[in-house]
Coordinates of C-alpha atoms in Angstrom, one line a residue:
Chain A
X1 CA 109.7 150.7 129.7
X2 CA 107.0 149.1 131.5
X3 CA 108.0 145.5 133.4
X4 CA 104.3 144.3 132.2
X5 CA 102.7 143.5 129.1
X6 CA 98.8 143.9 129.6
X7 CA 96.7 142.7 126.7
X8 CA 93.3 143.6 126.1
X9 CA 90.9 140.4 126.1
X10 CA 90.0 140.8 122.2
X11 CA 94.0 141.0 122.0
X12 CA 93.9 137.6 123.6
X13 CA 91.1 136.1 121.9
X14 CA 92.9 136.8 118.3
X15 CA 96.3 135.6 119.4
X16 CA 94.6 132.5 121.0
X17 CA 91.7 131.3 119.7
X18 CA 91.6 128.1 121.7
X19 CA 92.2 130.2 125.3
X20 CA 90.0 129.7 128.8
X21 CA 90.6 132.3 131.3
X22 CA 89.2 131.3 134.8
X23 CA 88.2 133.4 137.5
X24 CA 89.9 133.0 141.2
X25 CA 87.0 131.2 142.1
X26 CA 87.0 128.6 139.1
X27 CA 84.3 130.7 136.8
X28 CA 85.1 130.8 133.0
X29 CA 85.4 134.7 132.6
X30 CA 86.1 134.3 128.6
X31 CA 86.7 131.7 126.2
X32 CA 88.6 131.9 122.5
X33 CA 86.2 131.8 120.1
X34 CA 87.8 128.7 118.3
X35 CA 86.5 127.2 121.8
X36 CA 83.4 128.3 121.6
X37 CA 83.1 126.6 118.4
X38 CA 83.7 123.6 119.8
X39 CA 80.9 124.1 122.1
X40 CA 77.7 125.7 120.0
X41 CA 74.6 125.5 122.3
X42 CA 76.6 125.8 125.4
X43 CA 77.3 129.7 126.4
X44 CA 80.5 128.7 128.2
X45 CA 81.4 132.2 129.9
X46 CA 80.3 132.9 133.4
X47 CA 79.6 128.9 133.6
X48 CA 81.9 126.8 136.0
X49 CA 84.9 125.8 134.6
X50 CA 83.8 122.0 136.4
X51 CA 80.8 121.7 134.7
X52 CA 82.4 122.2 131.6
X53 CA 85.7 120.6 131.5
X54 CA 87.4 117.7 133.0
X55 CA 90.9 117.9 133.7
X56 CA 92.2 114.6 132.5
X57 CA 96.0 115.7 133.5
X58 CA 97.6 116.0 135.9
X59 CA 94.4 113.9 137.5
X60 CA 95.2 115.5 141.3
X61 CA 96.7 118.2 140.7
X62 CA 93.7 120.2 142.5
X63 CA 92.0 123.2 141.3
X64 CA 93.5 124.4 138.4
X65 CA 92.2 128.4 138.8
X66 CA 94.4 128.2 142.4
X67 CA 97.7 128.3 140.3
X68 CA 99.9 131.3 141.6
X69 CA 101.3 134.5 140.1
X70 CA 103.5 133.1 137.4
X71 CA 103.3 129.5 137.9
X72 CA 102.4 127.8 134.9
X73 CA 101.6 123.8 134.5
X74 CA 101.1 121.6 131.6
X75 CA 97.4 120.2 131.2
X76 CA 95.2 118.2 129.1
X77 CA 91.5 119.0 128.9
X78 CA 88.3 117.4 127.5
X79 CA 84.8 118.2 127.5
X80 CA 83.0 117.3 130.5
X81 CA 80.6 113.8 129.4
X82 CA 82.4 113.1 126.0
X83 CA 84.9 111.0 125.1
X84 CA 86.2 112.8 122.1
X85 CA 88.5 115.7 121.4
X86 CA 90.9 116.0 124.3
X87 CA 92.9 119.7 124.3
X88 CA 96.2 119.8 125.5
X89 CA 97.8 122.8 126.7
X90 CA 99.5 125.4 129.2
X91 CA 97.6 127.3 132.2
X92 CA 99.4 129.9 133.7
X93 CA 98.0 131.7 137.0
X94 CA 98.0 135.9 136.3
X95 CA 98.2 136.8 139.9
X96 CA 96.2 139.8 142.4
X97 CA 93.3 138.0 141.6
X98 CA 93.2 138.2 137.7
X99 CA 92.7 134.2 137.7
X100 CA 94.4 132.0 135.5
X101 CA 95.1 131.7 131.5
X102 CA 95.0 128.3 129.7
X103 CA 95.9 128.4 126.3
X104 CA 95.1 125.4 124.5
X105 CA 95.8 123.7 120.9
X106 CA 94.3 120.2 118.9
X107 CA 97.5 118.4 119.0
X108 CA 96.8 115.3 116.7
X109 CA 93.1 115.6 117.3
X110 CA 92.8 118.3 114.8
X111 CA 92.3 116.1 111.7
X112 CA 89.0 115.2 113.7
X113 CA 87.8 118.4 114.9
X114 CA 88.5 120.0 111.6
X115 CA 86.2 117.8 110.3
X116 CA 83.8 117.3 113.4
X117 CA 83.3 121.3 114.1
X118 CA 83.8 122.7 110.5
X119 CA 86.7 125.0 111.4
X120 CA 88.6 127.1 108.8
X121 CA 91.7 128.4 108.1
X122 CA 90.9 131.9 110.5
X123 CA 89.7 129.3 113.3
X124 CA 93.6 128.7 114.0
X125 CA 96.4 130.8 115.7
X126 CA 98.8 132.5 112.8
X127 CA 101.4 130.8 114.7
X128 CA 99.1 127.0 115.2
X129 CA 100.6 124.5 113.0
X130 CA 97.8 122.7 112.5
X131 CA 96.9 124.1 109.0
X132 CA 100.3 122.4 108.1
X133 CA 99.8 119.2 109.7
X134 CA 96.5 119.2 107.7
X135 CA 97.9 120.3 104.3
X136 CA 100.8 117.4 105.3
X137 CA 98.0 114.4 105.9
X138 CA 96.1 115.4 102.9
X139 CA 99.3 115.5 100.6
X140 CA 100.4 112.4 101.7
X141 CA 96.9 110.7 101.5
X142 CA 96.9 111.9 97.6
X143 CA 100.8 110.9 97.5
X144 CA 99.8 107.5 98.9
X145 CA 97.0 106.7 96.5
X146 CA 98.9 107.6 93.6
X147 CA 102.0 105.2 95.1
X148 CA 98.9 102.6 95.1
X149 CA 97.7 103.0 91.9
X150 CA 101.6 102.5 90.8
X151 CA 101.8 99.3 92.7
X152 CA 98.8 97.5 91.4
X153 CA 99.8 98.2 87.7
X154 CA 103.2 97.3 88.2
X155 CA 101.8 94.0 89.9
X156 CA 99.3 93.3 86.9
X157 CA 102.2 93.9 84.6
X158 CA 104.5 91.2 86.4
X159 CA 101.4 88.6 86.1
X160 CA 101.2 89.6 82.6
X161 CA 105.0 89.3 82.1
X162 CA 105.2 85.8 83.8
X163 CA 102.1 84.3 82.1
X164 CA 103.9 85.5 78.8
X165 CA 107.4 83.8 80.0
X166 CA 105.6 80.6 80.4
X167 CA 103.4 80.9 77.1
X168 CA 104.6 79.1 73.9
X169 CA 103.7 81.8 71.8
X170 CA 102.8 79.6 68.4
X171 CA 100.3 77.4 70.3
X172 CA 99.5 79.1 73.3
X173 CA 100.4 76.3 75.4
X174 CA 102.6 76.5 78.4
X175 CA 106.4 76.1 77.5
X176 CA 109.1 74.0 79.3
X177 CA 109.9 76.9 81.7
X178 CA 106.1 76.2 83.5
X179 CA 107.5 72.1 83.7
X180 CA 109.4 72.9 87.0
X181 CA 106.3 74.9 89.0
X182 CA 104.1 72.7 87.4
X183 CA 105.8 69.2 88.4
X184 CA 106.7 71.2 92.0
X185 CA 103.0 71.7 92.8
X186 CA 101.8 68.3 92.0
X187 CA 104.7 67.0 93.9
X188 CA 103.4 68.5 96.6
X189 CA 99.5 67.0 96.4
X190 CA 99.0 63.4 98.1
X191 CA 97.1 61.9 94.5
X192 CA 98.9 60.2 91.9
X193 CA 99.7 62.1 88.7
X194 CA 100.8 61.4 85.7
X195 CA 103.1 62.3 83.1
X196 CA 102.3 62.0 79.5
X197 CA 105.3 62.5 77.0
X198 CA 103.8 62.6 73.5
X199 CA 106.0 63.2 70.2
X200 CA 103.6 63.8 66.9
X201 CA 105.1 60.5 64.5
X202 CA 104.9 61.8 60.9
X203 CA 105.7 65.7 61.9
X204 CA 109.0 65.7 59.8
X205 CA 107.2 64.3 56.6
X206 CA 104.2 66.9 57.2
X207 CA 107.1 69.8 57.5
X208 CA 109.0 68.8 54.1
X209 CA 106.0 68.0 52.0
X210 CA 103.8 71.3 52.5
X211 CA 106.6 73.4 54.1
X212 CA 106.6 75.0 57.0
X213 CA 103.2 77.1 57.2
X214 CA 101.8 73.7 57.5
X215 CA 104.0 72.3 59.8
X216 CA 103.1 75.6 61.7
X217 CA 99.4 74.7 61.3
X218 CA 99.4 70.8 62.8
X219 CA 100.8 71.8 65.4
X220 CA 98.3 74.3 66.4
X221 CA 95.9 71.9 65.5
X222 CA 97.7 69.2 67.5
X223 CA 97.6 71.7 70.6
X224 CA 94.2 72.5 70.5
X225 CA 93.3 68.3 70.4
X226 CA 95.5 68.2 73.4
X227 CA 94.2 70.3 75.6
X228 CA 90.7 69.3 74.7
X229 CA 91.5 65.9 75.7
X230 CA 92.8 67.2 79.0
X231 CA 90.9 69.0 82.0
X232 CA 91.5 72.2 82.9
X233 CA 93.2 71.4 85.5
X234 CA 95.9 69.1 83.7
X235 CA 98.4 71.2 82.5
X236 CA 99.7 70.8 78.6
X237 CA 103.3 71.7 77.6
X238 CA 105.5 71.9 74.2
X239 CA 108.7 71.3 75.0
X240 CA 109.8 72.5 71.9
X241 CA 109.9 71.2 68.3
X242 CA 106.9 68.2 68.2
X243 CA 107.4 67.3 71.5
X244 CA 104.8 67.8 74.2
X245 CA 104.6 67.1 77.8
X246 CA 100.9 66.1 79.5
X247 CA 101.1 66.6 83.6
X248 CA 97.7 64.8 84.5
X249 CA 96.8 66.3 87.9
X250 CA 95.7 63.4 90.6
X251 CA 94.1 61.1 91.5
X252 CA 95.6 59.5 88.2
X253 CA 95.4 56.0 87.3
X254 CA 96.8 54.0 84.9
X255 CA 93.5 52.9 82.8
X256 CA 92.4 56.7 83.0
X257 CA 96.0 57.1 81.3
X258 CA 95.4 54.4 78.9
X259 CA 91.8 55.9 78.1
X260 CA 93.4 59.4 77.5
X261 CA 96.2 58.6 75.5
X262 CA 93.8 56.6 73.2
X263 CA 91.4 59.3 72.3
X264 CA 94.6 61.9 71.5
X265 CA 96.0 59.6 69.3
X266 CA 92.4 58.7 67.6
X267 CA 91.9 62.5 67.4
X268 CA 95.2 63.0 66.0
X269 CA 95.1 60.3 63.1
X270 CA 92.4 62.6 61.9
X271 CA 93.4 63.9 58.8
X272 CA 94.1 67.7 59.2
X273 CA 93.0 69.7 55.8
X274 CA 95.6 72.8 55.4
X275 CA 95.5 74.9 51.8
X276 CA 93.8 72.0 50.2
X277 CA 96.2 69.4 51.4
X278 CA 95.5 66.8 53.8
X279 CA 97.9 66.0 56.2
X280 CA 98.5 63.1 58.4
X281 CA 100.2 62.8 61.6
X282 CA 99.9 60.6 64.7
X283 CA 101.6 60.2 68.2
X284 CA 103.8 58.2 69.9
X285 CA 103.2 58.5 73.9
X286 CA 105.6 57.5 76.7
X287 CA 103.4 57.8 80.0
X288 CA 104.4 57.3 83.9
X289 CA 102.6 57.5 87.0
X290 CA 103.9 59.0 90.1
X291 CA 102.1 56.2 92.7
X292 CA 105.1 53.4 90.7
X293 CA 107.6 55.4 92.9
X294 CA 108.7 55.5 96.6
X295 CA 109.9 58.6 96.4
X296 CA 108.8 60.5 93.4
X297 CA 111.0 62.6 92.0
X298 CA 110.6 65.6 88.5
X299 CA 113.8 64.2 86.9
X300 CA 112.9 60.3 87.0
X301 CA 109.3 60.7 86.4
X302 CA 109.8 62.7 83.1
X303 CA 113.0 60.5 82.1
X304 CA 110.8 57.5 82.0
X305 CA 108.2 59.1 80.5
X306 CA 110.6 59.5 77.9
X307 CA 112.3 56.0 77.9
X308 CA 108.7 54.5 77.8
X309 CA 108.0 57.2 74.4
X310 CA 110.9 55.7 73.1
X311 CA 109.7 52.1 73.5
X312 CA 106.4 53.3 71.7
X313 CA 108.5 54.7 68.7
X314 CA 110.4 51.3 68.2
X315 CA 107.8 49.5 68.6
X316 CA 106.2 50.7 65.7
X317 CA 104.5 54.5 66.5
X318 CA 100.9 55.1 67.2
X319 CA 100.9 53.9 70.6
X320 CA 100.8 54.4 74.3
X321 CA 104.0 52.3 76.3
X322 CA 104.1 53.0 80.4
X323 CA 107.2 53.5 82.3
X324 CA 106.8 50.5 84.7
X325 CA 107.0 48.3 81.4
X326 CA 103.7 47.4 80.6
X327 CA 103.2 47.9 77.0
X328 CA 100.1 48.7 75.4
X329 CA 99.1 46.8 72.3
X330 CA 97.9 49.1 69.5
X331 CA 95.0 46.5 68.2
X332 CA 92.3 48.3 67.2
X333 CA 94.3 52.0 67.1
X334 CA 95.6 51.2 63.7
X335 CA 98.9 52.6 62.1
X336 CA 99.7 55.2 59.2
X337 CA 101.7 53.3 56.7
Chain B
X1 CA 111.6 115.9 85.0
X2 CA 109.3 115.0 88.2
X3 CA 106.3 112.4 86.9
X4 CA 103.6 114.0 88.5
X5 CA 104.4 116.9 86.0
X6 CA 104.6 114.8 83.2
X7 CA 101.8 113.0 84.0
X8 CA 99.6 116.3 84.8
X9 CA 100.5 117.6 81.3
X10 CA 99.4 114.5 79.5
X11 CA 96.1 114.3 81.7
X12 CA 95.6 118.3 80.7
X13 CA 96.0 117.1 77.0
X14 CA 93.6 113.9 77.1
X15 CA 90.7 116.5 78.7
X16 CA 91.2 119.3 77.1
X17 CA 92.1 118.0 73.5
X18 CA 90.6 114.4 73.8
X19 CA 92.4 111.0 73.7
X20 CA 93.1 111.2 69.8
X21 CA 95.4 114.2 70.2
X22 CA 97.2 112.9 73.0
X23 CA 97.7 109.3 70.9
X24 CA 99.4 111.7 68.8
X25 CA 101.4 114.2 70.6
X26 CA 102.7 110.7 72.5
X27 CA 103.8 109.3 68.8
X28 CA 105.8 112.6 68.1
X29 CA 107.7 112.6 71.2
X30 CA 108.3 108.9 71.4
X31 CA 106.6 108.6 74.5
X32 CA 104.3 105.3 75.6
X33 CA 101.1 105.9 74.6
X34 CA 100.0 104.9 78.3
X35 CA 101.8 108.1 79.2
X36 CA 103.6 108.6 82.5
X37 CA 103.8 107.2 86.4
X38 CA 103.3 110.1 88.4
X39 CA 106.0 108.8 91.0
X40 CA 108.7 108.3 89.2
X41 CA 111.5 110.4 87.5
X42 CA 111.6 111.3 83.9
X43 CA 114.5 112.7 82.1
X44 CA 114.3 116.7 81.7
X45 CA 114.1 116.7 78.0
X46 CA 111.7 114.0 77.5
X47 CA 109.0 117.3 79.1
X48 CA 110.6 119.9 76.4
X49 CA 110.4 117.4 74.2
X50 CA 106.4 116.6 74.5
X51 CA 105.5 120.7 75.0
X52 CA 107.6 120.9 71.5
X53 CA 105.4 118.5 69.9
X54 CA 102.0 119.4 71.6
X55 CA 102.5 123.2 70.8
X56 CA 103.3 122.0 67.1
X57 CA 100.5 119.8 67.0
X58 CA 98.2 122.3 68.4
X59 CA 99.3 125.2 66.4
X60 CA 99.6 126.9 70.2
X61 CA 102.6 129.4 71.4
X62 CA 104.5 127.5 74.3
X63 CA 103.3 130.6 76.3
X64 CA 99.5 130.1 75.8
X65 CA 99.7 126.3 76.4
X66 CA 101.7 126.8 79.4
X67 CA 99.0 129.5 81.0
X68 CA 95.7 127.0 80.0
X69 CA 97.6 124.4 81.8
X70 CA 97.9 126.3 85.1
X71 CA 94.2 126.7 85.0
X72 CA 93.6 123.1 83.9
X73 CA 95.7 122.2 87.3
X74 CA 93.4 124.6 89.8
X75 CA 90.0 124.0 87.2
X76 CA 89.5 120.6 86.7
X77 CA 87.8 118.7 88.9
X78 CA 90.2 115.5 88.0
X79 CA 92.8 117.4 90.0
X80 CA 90.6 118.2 93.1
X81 CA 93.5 117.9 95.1
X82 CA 96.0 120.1 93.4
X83 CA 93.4 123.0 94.2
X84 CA 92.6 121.9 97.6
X85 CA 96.4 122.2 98.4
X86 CA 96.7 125.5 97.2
X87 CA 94.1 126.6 99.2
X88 CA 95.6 125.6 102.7
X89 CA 97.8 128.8 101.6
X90 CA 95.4 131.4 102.8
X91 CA 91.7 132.3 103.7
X92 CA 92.0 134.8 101.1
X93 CA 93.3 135.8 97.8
X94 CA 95.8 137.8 99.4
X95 CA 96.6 135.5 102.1
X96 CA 97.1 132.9 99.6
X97 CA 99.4 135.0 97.3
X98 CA 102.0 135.7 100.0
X99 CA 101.9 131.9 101.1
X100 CA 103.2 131.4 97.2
X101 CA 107.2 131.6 98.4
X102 CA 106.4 129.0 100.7
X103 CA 104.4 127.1 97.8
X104 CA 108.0 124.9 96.9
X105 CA 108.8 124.2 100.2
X106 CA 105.5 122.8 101.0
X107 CA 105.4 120.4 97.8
X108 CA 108.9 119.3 99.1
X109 CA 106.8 118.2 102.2
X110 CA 104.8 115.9 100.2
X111 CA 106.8 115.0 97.4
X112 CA 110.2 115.0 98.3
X113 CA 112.4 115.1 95.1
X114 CA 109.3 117.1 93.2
X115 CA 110.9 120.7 92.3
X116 CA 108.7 123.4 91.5
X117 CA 109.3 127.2 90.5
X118 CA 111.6 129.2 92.9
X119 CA 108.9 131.7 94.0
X120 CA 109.2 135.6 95.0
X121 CA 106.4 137.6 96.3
X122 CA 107.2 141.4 96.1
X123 CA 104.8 144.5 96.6
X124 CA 104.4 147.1 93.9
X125 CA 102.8 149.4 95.5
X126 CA 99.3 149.2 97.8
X127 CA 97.4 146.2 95.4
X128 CA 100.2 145.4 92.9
X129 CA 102.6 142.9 93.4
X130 CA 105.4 140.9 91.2
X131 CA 106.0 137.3 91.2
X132 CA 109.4 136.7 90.1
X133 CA 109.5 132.5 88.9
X134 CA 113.2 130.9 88.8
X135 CA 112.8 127.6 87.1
X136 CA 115.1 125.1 85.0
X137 CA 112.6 125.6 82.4
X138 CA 111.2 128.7 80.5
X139 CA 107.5 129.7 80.9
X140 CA 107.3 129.3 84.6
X141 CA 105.8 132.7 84.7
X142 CA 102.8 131.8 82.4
X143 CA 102.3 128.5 83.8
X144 CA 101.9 130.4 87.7
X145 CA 100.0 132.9 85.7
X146 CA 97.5 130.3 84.7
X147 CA 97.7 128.5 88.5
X148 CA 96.7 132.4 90.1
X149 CA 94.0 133.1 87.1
X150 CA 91.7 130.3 88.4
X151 CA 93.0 130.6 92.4
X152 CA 91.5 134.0 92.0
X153 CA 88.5 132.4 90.3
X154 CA 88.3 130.1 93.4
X155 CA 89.0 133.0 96.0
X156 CA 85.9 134.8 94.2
X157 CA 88.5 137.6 94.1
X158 CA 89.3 140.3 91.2
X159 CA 92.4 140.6 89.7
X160 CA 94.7 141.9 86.7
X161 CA 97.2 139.4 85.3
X162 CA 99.8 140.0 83.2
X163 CA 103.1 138.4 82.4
X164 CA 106.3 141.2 81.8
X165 CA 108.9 139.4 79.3
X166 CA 112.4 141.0 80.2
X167 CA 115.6 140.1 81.9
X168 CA 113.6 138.7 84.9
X169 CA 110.2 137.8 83.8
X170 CA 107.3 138.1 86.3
X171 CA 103.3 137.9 86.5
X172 CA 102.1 141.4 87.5
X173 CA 99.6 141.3 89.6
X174 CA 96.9 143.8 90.7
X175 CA 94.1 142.8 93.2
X176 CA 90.7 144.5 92.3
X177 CA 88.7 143.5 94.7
X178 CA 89.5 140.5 97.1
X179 CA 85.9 139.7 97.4
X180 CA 84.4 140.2 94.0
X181 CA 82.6 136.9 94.3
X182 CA 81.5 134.3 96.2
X183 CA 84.7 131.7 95.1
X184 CA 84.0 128.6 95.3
X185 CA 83.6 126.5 98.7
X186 CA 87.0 125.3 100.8
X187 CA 86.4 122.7 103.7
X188 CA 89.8 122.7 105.5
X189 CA 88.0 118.9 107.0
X190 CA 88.4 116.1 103.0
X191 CA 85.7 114.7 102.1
X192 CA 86.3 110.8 101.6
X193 CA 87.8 110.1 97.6
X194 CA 88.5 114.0 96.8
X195 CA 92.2 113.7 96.9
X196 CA 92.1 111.8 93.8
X197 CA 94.3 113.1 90.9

């Protein structure tokens, strides 16, 4: 057996694609022919390894093609006058004046290079890695799309689930569940709001006269008046049954409240035509206004609202009574007898 | 069942056989029409189930479907990425068929709970080979017969395919001519947007 393995350079340029091998003098006496690649106008044998390359580590470790008969070091190479692609590697000296070997490899630079030099599959060594590492970022790029994609349906359907868990599905309005969030953000605005607690006065007789269907139908009706009496930026709620809740986002005033709850309840006494019947409802409104308190709070605010509605329907329906006990007259808003 | 099966079969169906059939195929197997999330995990059946119900509605042996949707995975430019993927396996036909043992192993890398076929490569003399496909489910031989039909389309290579029904079914494979044709371009270096499935 012999004690050394001697390779003939085309032996050496398949095995290594990315090799230098220096003279003893510090001459580039062949280059891999990935290298080359790297390199296209630049003939790089028989030029100075100096020109070509700068040894960015070690920084002093002297002249690399001095390295002795077996000793090897670990070194990281770039193109002399560019910033990009650094090589990383081993160099090993050969001995008896044979120079020294560096064989060199991408590292994580090769997702650039690939795409930089146009290498291919046969640029790499059989044993390089890096076809892996590029299958592996690839795969995961399409992996994370598709995760992507996933996420942004599931967060449309959670905005279309939650707008549907605060919808009142026979009128479209919000329902109570959208009082809390509602009340929370005006809460947390400086302007006075106010809150509007309106209960349709005649509803029952509307129900047991023309059934149900028609019952169905006012209160659609009674909905849409509601929220076209309000801003888009009020928010309009059915509590449930005939009962709605007005939050009137800020600044809010009192006379504005007046002036709003007039018109609904003019709009309302409007005769609404349903299968050739006519029927007639009106409203009964209990208002507040957040600037009456110290310290306003969601509970007080709408249990006032609703004392105050209360004080409308004993008083005789059709009207608009406030919290902080002024009561509205109804002259001039006239009453269903 | 992994999704990003599911979810390939019903995009195979919706361009192959247009929206209408897969509206329908869905219906029979009491699946949602919007079809399936490619990450997530479906229950085994609910896949026999649907290939039941497209091969039915399609008047189409298991077999056949299973083969066009092999090619459809490689072919169709929707699934750029499933071709580039195979094609990291080798510089050439050949290359690429003896990468195939590894191809499981390297899905695993990517998708870790995705199973695909068992594979084994063996040689049948100097341009024959046998793949041997061990899978949960039957027809793994002519869906991988469909995947190598359009590889070798890709490669620009030659080739003989056949699937052998026995004990241990395999796809018989003889290369003609590794470099039949000019295949079709592979840049190891993506271009921006072609990974999407």
């Amino acid at each position: 057996m012999p004690d050394r393995l001697i390779l003939h350079p085309d032996a050496v340029a398949r095995l290594m694609p990315l090799h230098l091998w220096l003279t003893p003098d510090g001459m580039i006496r062949q280059v891999g022919p990935t290298l080359q690649k790297l390199r296209p106008g630049i003939e790089m044998p028989g030029g100075e390894f100096d020109d070509l390359f700068d040894l960015r580590r070690p920084r002093d470790a002297g002249p690399i093609w001095r390295l002795g008969d077996g000793a090897t070091m670990r070194v990281q190479l770039a193109f002399r006058g560019t910033s990009g692609t650094a090589l990383k590697g081993l160099a090993i000296g050969l001995g008896k004046g044979r120079g020294v070997l560096i064989n060199l490899s991408f590292g994580i630079s090769v997702v650039d290079a690939v795409a930089q030099f146009g290498l291919t599959l046969g640029d790499f060594a059989a044993t390089d890695l890096a076809v892996e590492m590029l299958y592996l970022v690839e795969a995961k790029t399409a992996v994370e799309a598709e995760t992507r994609r996933l996420t942004q349906r599931l967060q449309l359907a959670r905005i279309a689930a939650e707008e549907q868990a605060y919808t009142d599905t026979l009128t479209g309005l919000k329902n109570r569940r959208a009082l809390q969030p509602v009340m929370a953000r005006l809460l947390e605005q400086p302007a006075a709001f106010g809150v509007m607690h309106v209960d349709l006065d005649y509803f029952k007789e509307v129900n047991d006269t023309h059934g149900h269907a028609a019952g169905d139908h006012v209160l659609q009706q009674a909905a849409q008046i509601l929220q076209q009496e309000t801003r888009a930026s009020d928010t309009v709620i059915r509590l449930g049954g005939d009962e709605f809740v007005l939050l009137l986002d800020g600044p809010m005033t009192m006379a504005r409240m007046r002036a709003i709850a007039q018109r609904i309840i003019e709009r309302l006494q409007e005769p609404i035509p349903f299968e050739g019947n006519l029927c007639r409802i009106s409203a009964s409104i209990g208002a507040a206004l957040s600037s009456d308190y110290d310290h306003p709070e969601p509970e007080q605010l709408l249990h006032d609202a609703d004392m105050a509605l209360y004080a409308s329907k004993r008083a005789g329906r059709a009207r608009l009574s406030m919290a902080n006990g002024q009561e509205q007259a109804t002259a001039g808003w006239g009453t269903l007898g | 069942m992994h999704g990003l099966i599911n979810r390939s079969i019903q995009c195979f169906v919706q361009d192959t056989y247009g929206a209408q059939a897969w509206q329908q195929v869905a219906e029979a197997a009491e699946v949602s029409p919007d079809g399936f999330e490619a990450m997530l995990r479906y229950d085994d059946v609910v896949t026999t189930n649907m290939l039941e119900c497209l091969s039915e509605r399609l008047s189409k042996p298991l077999d056949v479907l299973l083969e066009d949707l092999g090619t459809y995975l490689v072919a169709n430019p929707r699934l750029e990425a499933t071709r580039r993927l195979l094609r990291f396996g080798g510089e050439d036909f050949l290359e690429f068929l003896h990468s195939l043992e590894d191809l499981p192993g390297r899905a695993r890398l990517a998708v870790p709970d995705l199973e695909l076929p068992e594979l084994e490569v063996r040689e049948d003399g100097a341009s024959c080979f046998r793949l041997v496909c061990n899978w949960r489910f039957p027809g793994a031989c002519n869906l991988m017969s469909g995947i190598l039909r359009a590889m070798a389309d890709d490669y620009g290579a030659l080739v003989v395919l056949d699937v052998e029904y026995g004990y241990r079914p395999y796809v018989r494979i003889e290369l003609l001519d590794g470099a039949y044709a000019e295949g079709r371009q592979f840049d190891l270096a993506r271009k921006t947007g072609a990974a999407n499935a």
